[in-house]
Amino acid sequence: MERWTGSFTAGDAHVFSDPILYWCSTSPVLPPETAFEVYSAYENSEIQQYLEEPQDESHLPDLLGIVSSPTSDHDMTIQTYEHVPLEIEKEREWRWGAMSYTALLEQDEAPATTALGSERGGNEEEDEEKEEMREAAGSTRPMPCRRRRTPVPTAALREEGSCSSSSDLLAYMPKSGSGPRQPRQKRHWWPMPDHFRDFCSSSKSKKPEHRKNNDEWEPEEVKLLVDGISNLGVGQWTKLKSKWFSPQKKKKNKCFSASDQGRPVRTAVHLKDKWRNLVKAYVSKPTSKKKGKNAHLDKDLINKIKLLAVEHPYPK
DNA sequence: ATTAGGG
DNA sequence: CCCTAAT
């Protein structure tokens, strides 16, 4: 999954993802029924206002950053995260919200074949998803409509919508107008991307590009850390960071080279924490399973850690 | 601004 | 990794 900063086209739909919206696709190729997942950083009150008095689809762009009206000839579902003050919502500051509406093309067919670079790791879910898409395309495709149907902004707020249990979100949403509620296929929604959560939780953060590093420590990084500690000892994390973990220090040190710029940022606290964890993993609790995760540290490095740990025990 | 520790 | 008391 990658952050999408421009706009992509699905029929006539343009969706913004930057900086407020985040978008991810459910399929590398737009199916007849185009589903979006949109993360919205708009205040809850704004969304609520929209939901209470839905006017016409021209409001949706304002709310979700869609520049022009989506004109998929099938339902378009937009799922958002809405902001809920912590006083109201115990823990989560963001919760699921969803709205869907139907817009029909004026033309007969929508040449929606834009390829969307889904970075989602392939798995059974994806195939399942595609299967559902095909089903939807074959059985529920409505006839093309001359005139744009009155947009139907229906919305549903999900009280306890955890990310993983929201697959029935579509079925949950009320259908507009009258008539029997049409059964809708389930859809897999992905959990909120870390990027977006970070953006939300620290919108007041210093640097806009201050991305968080959830990446695991690479063995090379650990090597760097160990080398640093062997020289500086334990406790001088800031010095260690500036000397070994500063990308732009053109010193001849073993600092990151230009090709390593993409590395996650390690702060002094990170270095400290990592060392503590290393000691815990390889010294304090040697019996712990170092196989599970990314313990691709070679014995040489591990031995070095053990020696340093004796020399500089972290929790003293 | 930094660090040590607990969460 | 985050948060924070303590320095």
PDB file of C-alpha atoms in Angstrom, chain A residues 5 16 27 36 56 68 70 81-82 113 124 127 143 199 202 244 293 297 301:
ATOM      1  CA  THR A   5      -0.757  12.022  -3.382  1.00  0.00           C
ATOM      2  CA  PHE A  16      -7.817  13.494  -3.209  1.00  0.00           C
ATOM      3  CA  SER A  27      -8.507  -4.007  -6.888  1.00  0.00           C
ATOM      4  CA  PHE A  36     -13.231   3.312  -2.656  1.00  0.00           C
ATOM      5  CA  ASP A  56     -26.954  16.543  -3.584  1.00  0.00           C
ATOM      6  CA  SER A  68     -15.937  15.756  -9.711  1.00  0.00           C
ATOM      7  CA  PRO A  70     -18.147   9.839  -9.410  1.00  0.00           C
ATOM      8  CA  TYR A  81     -12.786   7.548   9.263  1.00  0.00           C
ATOM      9  CA  GLU A  82     -14.364  10.225  11.235  1.00  0.00           C
ATOM     10  CA  THR A 113     -10.177   0.607 -16.814  1.00  0.00           C
ATOM     11  CA  GLU A 124      -6.780 -15.437  -0.601  1.00  0.00           C
ATOM     12  CA  ASP A 127      -9.011 -13.514  -4.932  1.00  0.00           C
ATOM     13  CA  MET A 143     -29.190  -0.708 -17.021  1.00  0.00           C
ATOM     14  CA  PHE A 199      -1.233  12.063  10.389  1.00  0.00           C
ATOM     15  CA  SER A 202       0.004  14.168  15.200  1.00  0.00           C
ATOM     16  CA  TRP A 244      26.042   6.746  13.466  1.00  0.00           C
ATOM     17  CA  LYS A 293      10.500 -12.402  13.782  1.00  0.00           C
ATOM     18  CA  LEU A 297      21.349 -11.482  13.183  1.00  0.00           C
ATOM     19  CA  LEU A 301      26.763  -9.838  15.965  1.00  0.00           C
TER      20      LEU A 301
END
